[in-house]
Tab-separated table of C-alpha atoms in Angstrom:
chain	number	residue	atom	x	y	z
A	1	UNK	CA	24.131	28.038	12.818
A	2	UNK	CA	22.139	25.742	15.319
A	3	UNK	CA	24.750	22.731	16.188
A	4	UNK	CA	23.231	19.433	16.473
A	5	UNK	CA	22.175	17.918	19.519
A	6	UNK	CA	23.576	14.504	19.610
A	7	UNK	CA	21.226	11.461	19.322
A	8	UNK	CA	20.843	8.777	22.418
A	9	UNK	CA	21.487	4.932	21.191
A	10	UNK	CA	18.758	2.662	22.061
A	11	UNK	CA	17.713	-0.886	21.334
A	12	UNK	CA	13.637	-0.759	20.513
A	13	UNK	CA	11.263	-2.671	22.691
A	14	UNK	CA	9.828	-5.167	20.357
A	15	UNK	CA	7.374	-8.042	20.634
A	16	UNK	CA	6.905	-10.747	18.025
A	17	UNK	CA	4.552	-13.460	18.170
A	18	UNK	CA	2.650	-16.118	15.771
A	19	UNK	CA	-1.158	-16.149	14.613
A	20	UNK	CA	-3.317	-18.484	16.100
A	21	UNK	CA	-2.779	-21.217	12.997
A	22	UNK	CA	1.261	-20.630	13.333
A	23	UNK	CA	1.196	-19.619	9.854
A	24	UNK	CA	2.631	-15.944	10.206
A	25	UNK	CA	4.769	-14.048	12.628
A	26	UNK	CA	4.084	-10.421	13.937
A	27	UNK	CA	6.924	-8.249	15.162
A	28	UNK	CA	5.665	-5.285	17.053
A	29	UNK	CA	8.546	-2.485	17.209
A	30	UNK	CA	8.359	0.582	19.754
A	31	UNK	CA	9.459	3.664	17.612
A	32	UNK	CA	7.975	7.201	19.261
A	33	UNK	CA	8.095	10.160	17.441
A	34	UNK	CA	10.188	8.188	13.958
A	35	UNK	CA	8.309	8.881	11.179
A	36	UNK	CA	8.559	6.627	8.092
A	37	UNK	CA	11.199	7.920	6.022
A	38	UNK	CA	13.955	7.412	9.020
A	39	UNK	CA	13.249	4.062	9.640
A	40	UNK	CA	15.762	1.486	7.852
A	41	UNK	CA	14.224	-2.202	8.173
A	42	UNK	CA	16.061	-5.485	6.711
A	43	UNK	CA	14.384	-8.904	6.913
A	44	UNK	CA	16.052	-11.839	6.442
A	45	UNK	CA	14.945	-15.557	6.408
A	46	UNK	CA	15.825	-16.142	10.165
A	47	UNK	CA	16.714	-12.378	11.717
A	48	UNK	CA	15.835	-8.410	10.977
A	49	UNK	CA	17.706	-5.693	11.996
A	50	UNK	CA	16.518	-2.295	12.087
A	51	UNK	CA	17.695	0.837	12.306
A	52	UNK	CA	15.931	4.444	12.601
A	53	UNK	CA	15.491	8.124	14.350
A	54	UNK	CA	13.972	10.995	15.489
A	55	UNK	CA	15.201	14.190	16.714
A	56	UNK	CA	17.060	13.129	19.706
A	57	UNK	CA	17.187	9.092	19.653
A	58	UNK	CA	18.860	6.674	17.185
A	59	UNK	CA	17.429	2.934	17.493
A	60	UNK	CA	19.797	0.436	16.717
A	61	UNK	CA	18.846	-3.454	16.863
A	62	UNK	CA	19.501	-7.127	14.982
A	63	UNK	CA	16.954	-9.774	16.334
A	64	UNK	CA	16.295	-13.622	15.518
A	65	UNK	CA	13.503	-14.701	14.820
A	66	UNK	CA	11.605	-17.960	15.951
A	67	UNK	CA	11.861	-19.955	12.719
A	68	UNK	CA	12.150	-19.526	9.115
A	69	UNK	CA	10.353	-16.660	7.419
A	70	UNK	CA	9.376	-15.437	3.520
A	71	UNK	CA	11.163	-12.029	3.779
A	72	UNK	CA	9.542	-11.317	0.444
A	73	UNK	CA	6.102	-11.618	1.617
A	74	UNK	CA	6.771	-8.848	4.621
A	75	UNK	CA	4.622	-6.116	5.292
A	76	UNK	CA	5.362	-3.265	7.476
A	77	UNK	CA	3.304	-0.211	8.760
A	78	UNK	CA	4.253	2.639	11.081
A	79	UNK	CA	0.613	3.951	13.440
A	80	UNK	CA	2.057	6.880	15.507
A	81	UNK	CA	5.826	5.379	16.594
A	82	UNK	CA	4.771	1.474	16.311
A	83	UNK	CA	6.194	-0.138	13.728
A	84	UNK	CA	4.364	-3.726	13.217
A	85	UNK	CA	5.862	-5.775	10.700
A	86	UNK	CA	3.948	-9.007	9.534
A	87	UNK	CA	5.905	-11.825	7.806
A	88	UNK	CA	4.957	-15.321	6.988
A	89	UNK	CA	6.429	-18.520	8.222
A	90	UNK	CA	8.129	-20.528	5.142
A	91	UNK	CA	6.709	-23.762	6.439
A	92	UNK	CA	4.532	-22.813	9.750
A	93	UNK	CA	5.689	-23.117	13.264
A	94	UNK	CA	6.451	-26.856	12.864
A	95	UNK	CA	9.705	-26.921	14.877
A	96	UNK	CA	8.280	-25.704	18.118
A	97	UNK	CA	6.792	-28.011	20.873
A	98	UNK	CA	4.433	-27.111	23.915
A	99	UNK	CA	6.135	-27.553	27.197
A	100	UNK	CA	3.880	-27.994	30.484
A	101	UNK	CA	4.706	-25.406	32.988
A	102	UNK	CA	4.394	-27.370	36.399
């Protein structure tokens, strides 16, 4: 009987950003070699956590996100180990502000 190799923990590199109108947020999720069936994803109105693995790595990670979201309107496809997730905004990006960098 093989004996199982025991997975590495790691946090995911992620990205998220908003759409040019700040009507939906994108959440770009670095998963190589996961395939879809081992990935466990949970939205919620203001966070996500994720969870999934391949062979040899478990990711683990909870995140907040930037405003208020429609979790029921999320979409999510894995292309080859990323995971991009897109999600409305409830109401836009209306509690943000620009800040001049000087």
């Amino acid at each position: 009987m093989k004996s199982p190799v025991p997975r590495i923990i790691k946090t995911p590199i992620i990205a998220m950003y908003h759409d040019d109108k700040h009507e939906s947020l994108t959440i770009e999720v670095e998963l190589p070699d996961v395939m879809d069936e081992h990935i466990t994803l949970v939205v919620h109105e203001n966070s996500f956590y994720i969870k999934a693995y391949s062979e040899t790595v478990e990711y683990l990670g909870s995140f907040f996100l930037d405003g208020p979201v429609d979790p029921e309107e999320a979409i999510a496809v894995n292309n080859n180990g990323m995971l991009t997730i897109k999600v409305p905004y409830k109401e836009g990006f209306v509690c943000a502000r620009y800040v001049p960098i000087d």
